[in-house]
């Protein structure tokens, strides 16, 4: 895939990277929607690809030509597959095509006639709805690549560990950035704690990135896995590995542990529509003297705008900028060079998302006095309980602080009295033994750290882990459906008593 990030644009084509975890049905939908002509398939993913092409053929559409990539299949964990002689009517081998190409050695490149021509088509992760095709331009990709190099402090010859999927926003444009700096790419077939620590130790990794799930993998590594990272505490303090993370804000306890292990975490925030990271929590020297806990809280902010665009927090109705008071909530909006050209074949969605000349993210945030923004929630995720807005992100940060919790996500559950109340889904750490049930412990833990109305009334243990996209984002729409299926919570005892007392008082006055 790394080579194709160069070969396809240089040949005048548009690269469309698909999530490797898609099922055949969704992959077929996206291939038909994108009108792809070629599909490059790793041999390990051939079975799902064949199912996909069969579905396309059955729909009456012409399937893309399949080009098989098999030379990298050396991982013992991957079961070798024998490539079929003719998996579809059109089938080629990637290496054979390159070897026999008459253009081999020809340095001619099909440059775009206009810098705003499309270079990539990326589909959104589908955390809230069916994926949409986002169009990237050559200009936007170029400028975002420069921004990524600068903000990651990526000097010459970096060693980049690919824990960000290249199919997600073209790896935040780092596929091009690493090459621009003469860097080394370290790729993993499976992102595990052992593989990460081994790669860091073996290759001298300087940079990496990923969703908070990657950070969780690192901080929850076993002692044996961490021993693969051969470095002293002194070395970890002076030679840190830069990790850019995006997605949901990492809980402060995770950031603190990452810092102790020798990782410098840069918190960013963005969307597929902004080529990945669009803000970054730029560190200030005066924060160095703060306690680890306070540093972690600051690092969990989304920060200031990324190079190449501007960010604002606006009232979505009036389009007025909210005050920098850290309290007034508004919608995060962007405009600039690294905002998408539009949604492919969806003029209505493009017009709606860019209404008013700004891209509307759907995320709700406040802006602090220093200009740094802090995401409170997705507009669809905010819980309105008894007329009060509850940020699920704030509740999740507290839930995550309980030592038993490895993963946490909070959604609203219907409530007969309050309308809806927080419902926490948690995955428990392996081997955890507590004095009470985890559900009771988590609620008790939250009562001492959150206002009463923000404490989850429901805690659900999810043994298999939270549902996520391939980029590590929690699919809250699935959790909301599960919470809704539980039914409405009955009124709390105190609320019921208050209602009865009020009713009785009214009757006595009549």
XYZ file of C-alpha atoms in Angstrom, residues 6-354:
349
model
C 3.096 7.115 -4.941
C 2.482 4.947 -7.993
C -1.232 5.645 -8.404
C -1.055 9.484 -8.243
C 2.082 9.474 -10.423
C 0.137 7.474 -13.008
C -2.649 10.059 -12.953
C -5.042 7.952 -10.901
C -6.980 8.494 -7.678
C -6.112 6.238 -4.742
C -9.023 4.848 -2.732
C -7.879 2.870 0.305
C -10.447 0.564 1.877
C -10.670 -0.528 5.486
C -9.164 -4.019 5.702
C -11.790 -5.023 8.282
C -14.783 -4.412 6.039
C -17.044 -7.333 5.297
C -17.658 -8.304 1.679
C -21.057 -6.597 1.522
C -19.783 -3.167 2.586
C -16.601 -3.479 0.510
C -18.763 -4.200 -2.542
C -20.895 -1.116 -1.840
C -17.838 1.135 -1.622
C -16.157 -0.326 -4.699
C -19.308 0.222 -6.735
C -19.739 3.731 -5.342
C -16.121 4.690 -6.074
C -16.255 3.121 -9.559
C -12.821 1.627 -8.939
C -11.104 0.111 -11.977
C -8.326 -1.781 -10.182
C -8.222 -3.447 -6.775
C -4.861 -4.319 -5.203
C -5.274 -7.161 -2.708
C -2.870 -8.588 -0.153
C -2.871 -12.370 -0.416
C -3.953 -12.642 3.233
C -7.156 -10.749 2.348
C -7.882 -12.640 -0.864
C -10.896 -14.652 0.437
C -12.848 -11.535 1.424
C -11.836 -9.840 -1.834
C -13.179 -12.744 -3.896
C -16.492 -12.595 -2.028
C -16.604 -8.861 -2.708
C -16.005 -9.242 -6.442
C -18.630 -11.975 -6.632
C -21.210 -9.662 -5.034
C -20.352 -6.914 -7.510
C -20.763 -9.300 -10.439
C -24.089 -10.531 -9.075
C -25.336 -6.938 -8.888
C -24.835 -6.589 -12.625
C -21.860 -4.222 -12.334
C -18.405 -4.862 -13.763
C -15.923 -5.818 -11.022
C -12.540 -4.083 -10.954
C -9.461 -5.903 -12.173
C -7.807 -7.777 -9.312
C -4.069 -7.358 -8.776
C -2.622 -9.726 -6.196
C 0.172 -8.749 -3.804
C 1.808 -11.865 -2.400
C 5.521 -11.229 -1.895
C 5.129 -9.870 1.652
C 3.461 -12.962 3.057
C 6.263 -14.098 5.353
C 4.646 -13.682 8.771
C 4.393 -17.054 10.517
C 1.097 -15.964 12.074
C -0.512 -15.618 8.646
C -1.673 -18.885 7.149
C -0.204 -19.144 3.635
C -2.734 -19.176 0.826
C -2.269 -20.438 -2.695
C -3.328 -17.789 -5.194
C -6.018 -19.098 -7.531
C -5.082 -19.394 -11.171
C -7.995 -17.177 -12.130
C -9.906 -15.735 -9.138
C -11.874 -13.505 -11.498
C -11.908 -12.961 -15.216
C -9.154 -10.385 -14.708
C -6.277 -11.237 -12.389
C -2.674 -10.067 -12.337
C 0.263 -10.406 -9.974
C 1.642 -7.093 -8.700
C 5.327 -8.002 -8.899
C 4.955 -9.601 -12.321
C 3.291 -6.469 -13.660
C 6.123 -4.290 -12.399
C 8.802 -6.630 -13.748
C 7.393 -6.786 -17.267
C 6.204 -3.204 -17.506
C 7.627 -1.489 -20.603
C 7.677 1.717 -18.581
C 10.091 0.295 -15.992
C 12.780 2.895 -15.412
C 10.753 5.600 -17.157
C 10.666 8.665 -14.903
C 7.779 10.385 -16.685
C 5.023 11.396 -14.284
C 1.469 12.396 -15.133
C 1.340 15.646 -13.231
C -2.122 17.043 -12.493
C -3.120 19.950 -14.703
C -4.710 21.616 -11.684
C -3.502 21.314 -8.080
C -7.116 20.981 -6.982
C -7.605 17.760 -8.926
C -8.413 14.762 -6.693
C -5.558 12.632 -5.406
C -7.513 10.398 -3.032
C -10.995 9.221 -2.129
C -11.322 8.277 1.536
C -14.419 6.872 3.164
C -15.442 8.044 6.617
C -15.178 5.507 9.416
C -18.915 5.024 9.796
C -19.123 5.671 13.548
C -22.527 7.337 13.160
C -23.828 6.345 9.718
C -22.957 4.728 6.394
C -19.480 5.826 5.208
C -19.283 8.816 2.865
C -16.629 9.300 0.178
C -14.383 12.277 0.986
C -12.393 13.851 -1.858
C -8.808 15.001 -1.210
C -6.969 17.293 -3.630
C -3.281 17.274 -4.590
C -2.942 20.720 -3.016
C -4.568 19.696 0.248
C -2.536 16.494 0.555
C 0.717 18.350 -0.135
C 0.035 21.067 2.428
C -1.197 18.623 5.054
C 1.944 16.536 4.568
C 4.106 19.594 5.262
C 2.019 20.379 8.337
C 2.331 16.814 9.637
C 6.121 16.873 9.286
C 6.392 20.204 11.097
C 4.023 19.392 13.947
C 5.614 15.998 14.575
C 9.030 17.689 14.683
C 10.085 15.146 12.077
C 13.674 15.988 11.188
C 15.735 14.127 8.597
C 15.752 10.328 8.574
C 12.896 9.587 10.988
C 11.900 6.002 11.754
C 8.114 5.802 11.613
C 6.171 2.904 13.130
C 2.885 2.383 11.305
C 0.298 1.977 14.022
C -1.959 4.373 12.092
C -3.700 2.413 9.311
C -2.684 3.698 5.881
C -6.289 3.283 4.794
C -7.332 5.955 7.303
C -6.874 9.440 5.790
C -3.888 8.069 3.865
C -2.198 7.485 7.202
C -2.741 11.165 8.108
C -0.658 11.937 4.983
C 2.402 10.486 6.734
C 2.938 8.072 3.835
C 4.215 11.048 1.862
C 5.744 12.843 4.853
C 8.109 10.039 5.860
C 9.410 9.792 2.295
C 9.906 13.553 2.100
C 12.212 13.370 5.124
C 14.162 10.350 3.877
C 12.662 8.210 6.610
C 12.291 4.512 7.330
C 8.875 2.844 7.490
C 8.314 0.060 10.013
C 5.111 -1.861 9.269
C 3.238 -4.329 11.457
C 0.758 -6.931 10.315
C -0.817 -6.927 13.761
C -0.663 -4.115 16.282
C 0.131 -5.765 19.609
C 2.088 -4.591 22.627
C 4.845 -7.107 21.954
C 5.154 -6.076 18.316
C 5.257 -2.371 19.206
C 7.930 -2.692 21.898
C 10.003 -5.058 19.771
C 9.875 -2.699 16.781
C 10.822 0.298 18.901
C 13.810 -1.559 20.323
C 14.939 -3.218 17.096
C 14.557 -0.319 14.679
C 15.038 2.731 16.880
C 11.561 4.103 16.229
C 11.354 7.889 16.577
C 7.715 8.523 15.649
C 4.405 6.707 15.614
C 0.726 7.517 15.856
C -2.664 6.035 16.475
C -6.019 6.165 18.180
C -6.271 5.970 21.995
C -6.717 2.212 21.605
C -3.052 2.023 20.586
C -2.114 3.947 23.720
C -4.200 1.517 25.768
C -2.315 -1.400 24.238
C 0.977 0.175 25.297
C 0.040 1.075 28.879
C -1.597 -2.317 29.453
C 1.394 -4.281 28.181
C 2.697 -7.065 30.383
C 6.056 -6.779 32.106
C 7.502 -9.305 29.650
C 6.292 -7.279 26.668
C 7.682 -4.055 28.101
C 11.053 -5.704 28.653
C 11.389 -5.842 24.865
C 12.019 -2.109 25.045
C 15.640 -2.048 26.136
C 16.254 1.384 27.622
C 16.976 2.804 31.050
C 14.661 5.245 32.850
C 17.251 7.969 32.188
C 17.192 7.244 28.453
C 13.399 7.322 28.381
C 13.475 10.822 29.883
C 15.913 12.259 27.335
C 15.051 10.294 24.184
C 11.305 10.099 23.898
C 9.269 8.590 21.083
C 6.838 11.080 19.574
C 3.308 9.682 19.427
C 0.544 11.650 17.735
C -2.856 10.440 18.827
C -6.288 11.361 17.557
C -9.864 10.290 18.036
C -11.407 10.410 21.494
C -9.367 12.356 24.076
C -6.988 9.973 25.866
C -7.913 9.726 29.560
C -5.391 11.527 31.803
C -4.269 8.254 33.480
C -3.252 6.861 30.084
C -1.301 9.993 29.149
C 0.490 9.910 32.494
C 1.519 6.257 32.053
C 2.684 6.875 28.484
C 4.908 9.680 29.718
C 6.449 7.390 32.336
C 7.232 4.795 29.652
C 9.170 7.246 27.505
C 6.551 8.354 24.988
C 5.871 12.009 24.176
C 2.164 12.122 23.365
C 0.887 14.891 21.100
C -2.879 15.065 21.214
C -4.508 16.028 17.938
C -8.048 16.110 16.682
C -9.565 15.977 13.249
C -11.808 14.150 10.847
C -11.570 12.387 7.526
C -12.937 15.636 6.054
C -9.859 17.531 7.323
C -7.237 15.066 6.036
C -6.871 13.718 9.564
C -5.383 15.918 12.339
C -6.765 19.465 12.225
C -5.809 20.726 15.689
C -2.884 19.981 17.947
C -2.348 20.542 21.659
C 0.873 22.530 21.329
C 2.872 22.310 24.535
C 3.934 25.413 26.467
C 7.161 25.485 28.558
C 5.350 26.935 31.576
C 3.369 23.713 31.848
C 6.519 21.699 32.561
C 6.348 22.550 36.267
C 2.790 21.273 36.686
C 2.024 17.985 38.379
C 1.784 14.905 36.134
C -1.974 14.848 36.654
C -2.398 18.495 35.613
C -0.104 18.014 32.603
C -2.214 15.059 31.514
C -5.416 17.105 31.803
C -3.969 19.828 29.583
C -2.720 17.296 27.056
C -6.223 15.909 26.722
C -7.353 19.206 25.172
C -7.575 19.413 21.396
C -5.580 22.656 21.297
C -4.936 25.053 18.418
C -5.397 24.822 14.672
C -3.162 22.653 12.501
C -1.152 24.374 9.765
C -3.165 24.747 6.580
C -6.543 25.646 8.056
C -8.244 27.626 10.783
C -10.572 26.377 13.497
C -13.327 28.163 15.343
C -15.991 27.278 17.886
C -19.267 28.838 16.783
C -22.904 28.966 17.683
C -24.267 26.760 14.867
C -27.377 28.925 14.475
C -25.971 32.461 14.620
C -22.470 31.518 13.388
C -21.042 33.822 16.070
C -17.784 32.775 17.748
C -18.299 31.674 21.352
C -16.365 33.544 24.075
C -13.059 32.165 25.357
C -14.486 31.362 28.769
C -14.111 27.572 28.866
C -17.849 27.273 29.514
C -19.889 28.394 26.511
C -20.402 25.478 24.183
C -20.393 25.697 20.392
C -19.750 23.590 17.320
C -16.199 23.098 16.040
C -15.858 24.422 12.481
C -13.016 24.531 9.965
C -12.035 26.208 6.734
C -8.822 26.327 4.751
C -6.598 24.406 2.375
C -6.909 21.070 4.133
C -10.672 20.845 4.256
C -12.141 18.297 1.843
C -13.197 19.244 -1.670
C -16.560 17.588 -1.001
C -18.391 14.278 -0.712
C -18.247 12.117 -3.826
C -21.634 11.886 -5.568
C -23.377 13.641 -2.673
C -23.958 17.295 -3.452
C -26.631 17.659 -0.770
C -24.353 16.411 2.035
C -21.506 18.608 0.761
C -23.715 21.704 0.743
C -25.045 20.959 4.226
C -21.637 20.315 5.794
C -20.100 23.476 4.276
